[in-house]
mmCIF file with all atom_site columns, C-alpha atoms and ligand atoms in Angstrom:
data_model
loop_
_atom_site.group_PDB
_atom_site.id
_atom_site.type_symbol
_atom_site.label_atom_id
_atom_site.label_alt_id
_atom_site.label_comp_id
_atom_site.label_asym_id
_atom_site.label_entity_id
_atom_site.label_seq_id
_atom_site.pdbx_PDB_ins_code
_atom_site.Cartn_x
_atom_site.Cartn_y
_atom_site.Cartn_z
_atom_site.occupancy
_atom_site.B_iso_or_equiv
_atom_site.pdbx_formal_charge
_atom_site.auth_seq_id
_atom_site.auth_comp_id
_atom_site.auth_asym_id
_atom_site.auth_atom_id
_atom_site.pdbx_PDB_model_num
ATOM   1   C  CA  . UNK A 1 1   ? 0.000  0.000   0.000  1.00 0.00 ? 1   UNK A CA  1
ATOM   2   C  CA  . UNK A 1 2   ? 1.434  3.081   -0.795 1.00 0.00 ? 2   UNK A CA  1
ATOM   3   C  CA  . UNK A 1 3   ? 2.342  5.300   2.236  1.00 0.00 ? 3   UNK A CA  1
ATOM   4   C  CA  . UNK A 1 4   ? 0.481  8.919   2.070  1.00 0.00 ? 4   UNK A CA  1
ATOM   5   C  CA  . UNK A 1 5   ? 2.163  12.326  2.529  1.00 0.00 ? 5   UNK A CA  1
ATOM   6   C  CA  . UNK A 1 6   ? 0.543  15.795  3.771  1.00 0.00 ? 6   UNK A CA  1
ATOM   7   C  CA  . UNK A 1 7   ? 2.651  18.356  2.677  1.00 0.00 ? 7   UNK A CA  1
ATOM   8   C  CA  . UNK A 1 8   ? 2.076  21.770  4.559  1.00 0.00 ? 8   UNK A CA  1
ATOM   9   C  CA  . UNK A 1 9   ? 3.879  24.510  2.492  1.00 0.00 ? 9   UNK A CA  1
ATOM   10  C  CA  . UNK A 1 10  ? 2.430  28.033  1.602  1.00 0.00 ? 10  UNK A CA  1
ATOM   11  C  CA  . UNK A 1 11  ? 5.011  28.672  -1.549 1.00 0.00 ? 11  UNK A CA  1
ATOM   12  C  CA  . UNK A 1 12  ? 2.978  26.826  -4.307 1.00 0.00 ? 12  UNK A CA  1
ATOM   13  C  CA  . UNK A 1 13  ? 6.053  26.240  -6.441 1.00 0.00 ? 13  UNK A CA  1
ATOM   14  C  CA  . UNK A 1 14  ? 7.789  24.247  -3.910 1.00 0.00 ? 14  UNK A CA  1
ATOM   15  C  CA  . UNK A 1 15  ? 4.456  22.410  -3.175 1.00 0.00 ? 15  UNK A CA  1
ATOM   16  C  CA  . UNK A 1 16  ? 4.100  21.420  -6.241 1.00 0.00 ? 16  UNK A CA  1
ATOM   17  C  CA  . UNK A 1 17  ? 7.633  19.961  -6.516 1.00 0.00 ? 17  UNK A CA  1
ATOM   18  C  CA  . UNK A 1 18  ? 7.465  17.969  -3.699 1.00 0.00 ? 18  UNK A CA  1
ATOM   19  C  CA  . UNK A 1 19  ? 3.820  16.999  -4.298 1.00 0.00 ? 19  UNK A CA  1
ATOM   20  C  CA  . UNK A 1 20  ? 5.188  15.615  -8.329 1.00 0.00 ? 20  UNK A CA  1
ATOM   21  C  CA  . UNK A 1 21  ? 8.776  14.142  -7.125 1.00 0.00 ? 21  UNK A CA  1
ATOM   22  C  CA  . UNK A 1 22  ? 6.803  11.962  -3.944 1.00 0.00 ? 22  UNK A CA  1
ATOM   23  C  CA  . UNK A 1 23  ? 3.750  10.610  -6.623 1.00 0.00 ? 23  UNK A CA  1
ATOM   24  C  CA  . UNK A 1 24  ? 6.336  9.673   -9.284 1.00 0.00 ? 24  UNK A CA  1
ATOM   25  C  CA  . UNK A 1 25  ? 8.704  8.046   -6.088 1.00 0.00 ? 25  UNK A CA  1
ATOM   26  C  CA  . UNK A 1 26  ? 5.425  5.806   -5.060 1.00 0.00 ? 26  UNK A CA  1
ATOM   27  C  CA  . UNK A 1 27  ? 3.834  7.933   -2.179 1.00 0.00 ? 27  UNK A CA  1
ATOM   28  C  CA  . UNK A 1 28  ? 0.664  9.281   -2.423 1.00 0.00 ? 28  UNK A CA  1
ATOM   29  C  CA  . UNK A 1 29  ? 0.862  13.117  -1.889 1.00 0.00 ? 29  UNK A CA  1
ATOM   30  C  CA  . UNK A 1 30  ? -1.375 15.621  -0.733 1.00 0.00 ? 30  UNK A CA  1
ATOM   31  C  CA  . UNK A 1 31  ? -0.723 19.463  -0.223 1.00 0.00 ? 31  UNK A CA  1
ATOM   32  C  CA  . UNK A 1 32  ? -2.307 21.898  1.776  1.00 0.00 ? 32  UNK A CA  1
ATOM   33  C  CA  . UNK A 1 33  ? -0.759 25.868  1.806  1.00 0.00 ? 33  UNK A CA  1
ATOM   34  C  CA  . UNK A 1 34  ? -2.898 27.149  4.750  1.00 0.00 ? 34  UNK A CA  1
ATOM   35  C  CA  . UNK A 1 35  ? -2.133 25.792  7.890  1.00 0.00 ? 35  UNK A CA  1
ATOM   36  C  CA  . UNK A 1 36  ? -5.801 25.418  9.108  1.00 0.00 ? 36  UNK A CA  1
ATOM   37  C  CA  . UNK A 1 37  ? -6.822 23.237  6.610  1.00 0.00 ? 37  UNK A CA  1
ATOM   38  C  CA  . UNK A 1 38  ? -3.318 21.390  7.121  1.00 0.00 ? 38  UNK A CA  1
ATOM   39  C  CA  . UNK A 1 39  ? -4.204 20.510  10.336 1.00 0.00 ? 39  UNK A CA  1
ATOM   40  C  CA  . UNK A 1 40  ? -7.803 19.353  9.393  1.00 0.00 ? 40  UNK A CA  1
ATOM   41  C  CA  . UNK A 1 41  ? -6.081 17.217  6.757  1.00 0.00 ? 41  UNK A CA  1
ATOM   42  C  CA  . UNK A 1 42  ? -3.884 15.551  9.147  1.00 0.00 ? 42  UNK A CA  1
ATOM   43  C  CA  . UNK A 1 43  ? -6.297 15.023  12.085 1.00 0.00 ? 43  UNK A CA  1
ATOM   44  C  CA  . UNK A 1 44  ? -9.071 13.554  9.840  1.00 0.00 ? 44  UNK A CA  1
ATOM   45  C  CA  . UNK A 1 45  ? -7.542 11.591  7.235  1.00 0.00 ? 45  UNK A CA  1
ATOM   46  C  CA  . UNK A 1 46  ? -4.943 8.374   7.494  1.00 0.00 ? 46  UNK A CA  1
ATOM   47  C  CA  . UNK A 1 47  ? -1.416 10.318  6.657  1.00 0.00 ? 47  UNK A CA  1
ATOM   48  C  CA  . UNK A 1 48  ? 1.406  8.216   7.432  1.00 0.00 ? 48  UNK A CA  1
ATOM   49  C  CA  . UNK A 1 49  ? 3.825  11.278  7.099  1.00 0.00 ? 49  UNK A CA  1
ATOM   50  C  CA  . UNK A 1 50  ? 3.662  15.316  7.079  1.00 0.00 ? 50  UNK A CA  1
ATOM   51  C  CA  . UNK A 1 51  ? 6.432  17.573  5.487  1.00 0.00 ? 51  UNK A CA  1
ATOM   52  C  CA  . UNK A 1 52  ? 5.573  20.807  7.849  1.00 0.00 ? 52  UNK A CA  1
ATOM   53  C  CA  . UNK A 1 53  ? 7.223  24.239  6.510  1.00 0.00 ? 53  UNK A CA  1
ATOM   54  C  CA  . UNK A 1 54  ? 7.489  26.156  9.285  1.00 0.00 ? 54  UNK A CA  1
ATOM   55  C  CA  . UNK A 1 55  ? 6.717  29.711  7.771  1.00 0.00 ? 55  UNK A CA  1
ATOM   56  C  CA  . UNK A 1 56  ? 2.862  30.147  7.013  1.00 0.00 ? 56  UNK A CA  1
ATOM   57  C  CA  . UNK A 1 57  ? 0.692  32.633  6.463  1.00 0.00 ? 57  UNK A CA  1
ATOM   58  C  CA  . UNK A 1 58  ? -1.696 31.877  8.990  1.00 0.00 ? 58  UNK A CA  1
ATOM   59  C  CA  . UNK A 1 59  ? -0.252 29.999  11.732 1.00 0.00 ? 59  UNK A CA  1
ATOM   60  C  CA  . UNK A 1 60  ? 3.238  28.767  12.524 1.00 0.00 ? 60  UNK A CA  1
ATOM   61  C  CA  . UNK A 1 61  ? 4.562  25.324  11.823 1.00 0.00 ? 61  UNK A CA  1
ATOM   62  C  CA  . UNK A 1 62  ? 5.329  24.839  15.577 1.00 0.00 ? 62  UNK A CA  1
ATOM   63  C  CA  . UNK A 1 63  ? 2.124  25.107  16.278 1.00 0.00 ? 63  UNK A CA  1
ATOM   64  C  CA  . UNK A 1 64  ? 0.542  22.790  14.320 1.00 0.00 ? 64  UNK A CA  1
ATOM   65  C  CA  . UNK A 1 65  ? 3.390  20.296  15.165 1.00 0.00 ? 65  UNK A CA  1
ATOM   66  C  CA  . UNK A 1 66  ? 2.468  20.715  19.179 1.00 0.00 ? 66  UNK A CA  1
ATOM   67  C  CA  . UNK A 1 67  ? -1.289 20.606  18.036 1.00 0.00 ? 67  UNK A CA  1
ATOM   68  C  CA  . UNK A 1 68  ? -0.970 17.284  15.519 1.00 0.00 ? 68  UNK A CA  1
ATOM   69  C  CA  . UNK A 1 69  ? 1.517  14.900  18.069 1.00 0.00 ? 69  UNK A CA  1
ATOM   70  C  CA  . UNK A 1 70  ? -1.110 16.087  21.305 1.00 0.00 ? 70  UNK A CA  1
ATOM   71  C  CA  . UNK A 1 71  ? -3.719 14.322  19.372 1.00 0.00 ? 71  UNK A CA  1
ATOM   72  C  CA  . UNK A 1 72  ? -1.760 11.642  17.119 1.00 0.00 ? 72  UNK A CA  1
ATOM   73  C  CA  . UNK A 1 73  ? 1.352  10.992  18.502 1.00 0.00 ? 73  UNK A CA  1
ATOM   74  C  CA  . UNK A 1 74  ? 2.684  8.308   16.402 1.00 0.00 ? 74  UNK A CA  1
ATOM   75  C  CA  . UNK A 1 75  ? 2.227  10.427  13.022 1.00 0.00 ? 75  UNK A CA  1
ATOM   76  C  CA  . UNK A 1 76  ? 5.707  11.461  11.909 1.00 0.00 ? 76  UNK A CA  1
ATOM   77  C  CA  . UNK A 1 77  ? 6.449  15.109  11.280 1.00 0.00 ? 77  UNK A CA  1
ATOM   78  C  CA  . UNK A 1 78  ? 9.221  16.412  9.555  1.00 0.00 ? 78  UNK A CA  1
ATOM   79  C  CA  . UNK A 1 79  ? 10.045 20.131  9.667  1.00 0.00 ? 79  UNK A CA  1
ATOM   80  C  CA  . UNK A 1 80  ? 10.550 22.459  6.669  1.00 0.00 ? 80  UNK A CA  1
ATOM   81  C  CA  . UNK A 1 81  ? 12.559 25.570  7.711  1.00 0.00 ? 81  UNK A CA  1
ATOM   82  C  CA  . UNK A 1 82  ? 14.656 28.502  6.862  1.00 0.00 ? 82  UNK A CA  1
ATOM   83  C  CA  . UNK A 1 83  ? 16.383 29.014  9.364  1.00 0.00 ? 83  UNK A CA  1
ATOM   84  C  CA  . UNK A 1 84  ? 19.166 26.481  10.321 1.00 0.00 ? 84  UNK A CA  1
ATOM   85  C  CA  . UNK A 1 85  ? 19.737 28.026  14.185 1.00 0.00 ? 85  UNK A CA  1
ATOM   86  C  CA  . UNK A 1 86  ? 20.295 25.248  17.003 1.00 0.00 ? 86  UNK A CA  1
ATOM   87  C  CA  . UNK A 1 87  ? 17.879 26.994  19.139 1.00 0.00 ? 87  UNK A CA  1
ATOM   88  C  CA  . UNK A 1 88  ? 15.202 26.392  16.471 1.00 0.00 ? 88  UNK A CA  1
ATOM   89  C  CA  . UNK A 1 89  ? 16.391 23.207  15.985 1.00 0.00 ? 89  UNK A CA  1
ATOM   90  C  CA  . UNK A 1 90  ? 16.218 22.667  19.747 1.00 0.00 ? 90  UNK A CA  1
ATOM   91  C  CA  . UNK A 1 91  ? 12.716 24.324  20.038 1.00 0.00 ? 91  UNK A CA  1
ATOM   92  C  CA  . UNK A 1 92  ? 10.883 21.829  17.031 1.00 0.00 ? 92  UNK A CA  1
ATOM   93  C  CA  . UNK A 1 93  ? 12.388 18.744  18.650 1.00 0.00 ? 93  UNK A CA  1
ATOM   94  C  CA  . UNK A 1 94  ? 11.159 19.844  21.656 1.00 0.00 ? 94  UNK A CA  1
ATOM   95  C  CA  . UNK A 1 95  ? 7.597  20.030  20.489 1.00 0.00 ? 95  UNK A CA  1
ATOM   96  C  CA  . UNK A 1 96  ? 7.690  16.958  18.957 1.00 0.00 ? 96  UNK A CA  1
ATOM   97  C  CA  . UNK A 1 97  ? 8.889  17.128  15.428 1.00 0.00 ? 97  UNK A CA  1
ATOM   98  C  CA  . UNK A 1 98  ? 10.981 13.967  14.601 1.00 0.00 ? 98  UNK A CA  1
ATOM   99  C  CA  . UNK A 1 99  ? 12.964 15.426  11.697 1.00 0.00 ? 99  UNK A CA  1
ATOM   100 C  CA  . UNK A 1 100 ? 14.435 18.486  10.175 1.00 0.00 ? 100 UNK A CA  1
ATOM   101 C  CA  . UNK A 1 101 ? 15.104 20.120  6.588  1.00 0.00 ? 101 UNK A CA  1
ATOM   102 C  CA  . UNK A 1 102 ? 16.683 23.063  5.728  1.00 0.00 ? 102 UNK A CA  1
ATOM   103 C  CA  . UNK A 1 103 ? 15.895 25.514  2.480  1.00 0.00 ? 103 UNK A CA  1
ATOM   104 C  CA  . UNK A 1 104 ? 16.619 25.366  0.067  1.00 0.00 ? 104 UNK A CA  1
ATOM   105 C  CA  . UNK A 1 105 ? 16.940 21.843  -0.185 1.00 0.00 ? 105 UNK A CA  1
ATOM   106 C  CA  . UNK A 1 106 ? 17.625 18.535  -2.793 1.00 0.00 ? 106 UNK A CA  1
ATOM   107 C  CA  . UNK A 1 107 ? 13.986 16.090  -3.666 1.00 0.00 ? 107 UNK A CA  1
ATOM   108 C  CA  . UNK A 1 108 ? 16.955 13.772  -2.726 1.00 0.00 ? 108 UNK A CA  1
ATOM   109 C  CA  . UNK A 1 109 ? 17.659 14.416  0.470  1.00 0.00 ? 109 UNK A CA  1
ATOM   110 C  CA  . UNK A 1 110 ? 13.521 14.753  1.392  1.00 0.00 ? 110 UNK A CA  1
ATOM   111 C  CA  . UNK A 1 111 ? 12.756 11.542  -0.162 1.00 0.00 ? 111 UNK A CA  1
ATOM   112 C  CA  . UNK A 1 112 ? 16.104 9.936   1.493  1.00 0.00 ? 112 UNK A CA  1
ATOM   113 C  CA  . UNK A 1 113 ? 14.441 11.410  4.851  1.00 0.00 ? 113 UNK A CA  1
ATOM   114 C  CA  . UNK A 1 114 ? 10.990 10.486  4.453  1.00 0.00 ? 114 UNK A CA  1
ATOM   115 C  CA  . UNK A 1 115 ? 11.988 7.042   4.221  1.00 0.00 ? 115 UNK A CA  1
ATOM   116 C  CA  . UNK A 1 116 ? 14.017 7.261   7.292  1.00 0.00 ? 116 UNK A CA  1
ATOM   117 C  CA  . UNK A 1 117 ? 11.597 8.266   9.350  1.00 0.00 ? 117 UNK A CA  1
ATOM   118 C  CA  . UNK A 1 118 ? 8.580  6.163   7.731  1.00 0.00 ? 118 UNK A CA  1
ATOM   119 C  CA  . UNK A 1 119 ? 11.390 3.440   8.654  1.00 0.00 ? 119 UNK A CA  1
ATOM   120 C  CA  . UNK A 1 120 ? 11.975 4.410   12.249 1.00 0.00 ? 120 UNK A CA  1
ATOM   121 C  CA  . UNK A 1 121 ? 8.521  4.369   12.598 1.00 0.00 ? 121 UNK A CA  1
ATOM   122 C  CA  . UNK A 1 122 ? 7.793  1.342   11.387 1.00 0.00 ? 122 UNK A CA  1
ATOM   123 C  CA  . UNK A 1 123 ? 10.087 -0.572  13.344 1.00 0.00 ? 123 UNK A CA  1
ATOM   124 C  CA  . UNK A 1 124 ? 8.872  1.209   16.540 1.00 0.00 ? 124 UNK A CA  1
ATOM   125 C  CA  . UNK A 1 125 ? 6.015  0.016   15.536 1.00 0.00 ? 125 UNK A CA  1
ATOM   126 C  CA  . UNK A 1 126 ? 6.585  -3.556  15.124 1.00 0.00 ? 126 UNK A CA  1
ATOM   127 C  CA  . UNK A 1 127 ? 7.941  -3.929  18.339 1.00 0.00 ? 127 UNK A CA  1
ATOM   128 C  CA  . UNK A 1 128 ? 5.205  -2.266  20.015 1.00 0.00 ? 128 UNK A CA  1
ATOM   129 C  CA  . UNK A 1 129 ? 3.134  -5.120  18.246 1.00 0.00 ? 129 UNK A CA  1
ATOM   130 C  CA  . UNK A 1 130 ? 5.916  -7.540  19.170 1.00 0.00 ? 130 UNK A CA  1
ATOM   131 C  CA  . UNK A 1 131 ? 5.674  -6.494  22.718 1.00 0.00 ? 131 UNK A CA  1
ATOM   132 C  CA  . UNK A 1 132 ? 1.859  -6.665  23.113 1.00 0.00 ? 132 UNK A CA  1
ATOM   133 C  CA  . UNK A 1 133 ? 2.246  -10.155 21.746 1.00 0.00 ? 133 UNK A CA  1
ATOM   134 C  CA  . UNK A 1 134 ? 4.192  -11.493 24.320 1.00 0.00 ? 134 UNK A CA  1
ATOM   135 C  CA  . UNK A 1 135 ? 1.973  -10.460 26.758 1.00 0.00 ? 135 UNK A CA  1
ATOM   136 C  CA  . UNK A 1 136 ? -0.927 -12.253 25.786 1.00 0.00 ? 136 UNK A CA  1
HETATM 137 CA CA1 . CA  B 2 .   ? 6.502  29.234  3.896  1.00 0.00 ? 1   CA  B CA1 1
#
């Protein structure tokens, strides 16, 4: 089954890059450029992954991280920035964000990330499963 990615990003150019490059690579991409309807996206439907630009108009990507993991912890959120400052660095892991990537940046290295984290997950996963197993 093909693993589906919410893309958050406001600069429609950009979107639409990383919306074509994850389709043709086998994911099943959706965008959103308001961060509202971003955070609708990802608390209603089943996304296994969100690409979260930090910078938009209406709300700011930490925000939405803190809001998305309080409700669905497990969902995998990677943050899209401009700046490249530790503290900001710091301040995203701290609410939660499991991942980082820093403008302007290669399809490359987001696809190599996205499938790092959809891996770490995964395995997490399993031996949660693993674990639950055992005790029955
Ligand atoms: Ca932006």
């Amino acid at each position: 089954m093909k693993k589906k990615v919410l893309v958050i990003e406001d600069e429609k150019a950009i979107l639409q890059g990383l919306l074509d490059n994850l389709n043709e690579e086998g994911f099943e991409a959706i965008g959103e450029s308001l961060g509202k309807n971003g955070m609708e996206t990802a608390l209603r439907e089943d996304i296994d992954i969100i690409l979260l630009d930090l910078m938009l108009p209406d709300m700011n990507g930490l925000d939405i991280c803190k809001e998305i993991k309080k409700q669905k912890i497990a969902l995998p959120i990677i943050m899209i920035t401009t700046k490249s400052g530790e503290s900001d660095k710091i301040l995203g892991l701290e609410l939660g964000a499991d991942d980082y990537i820093t403008k302007p940046f290669s399809i490359n290295e987001v696809l190599a990330r996205v499938r790092a984290v959809l891996r770490r997950f995964e395995i997490h996963d399993k031996v949660k499963h693993q674990k639950l197993e055992n005790y029955t």
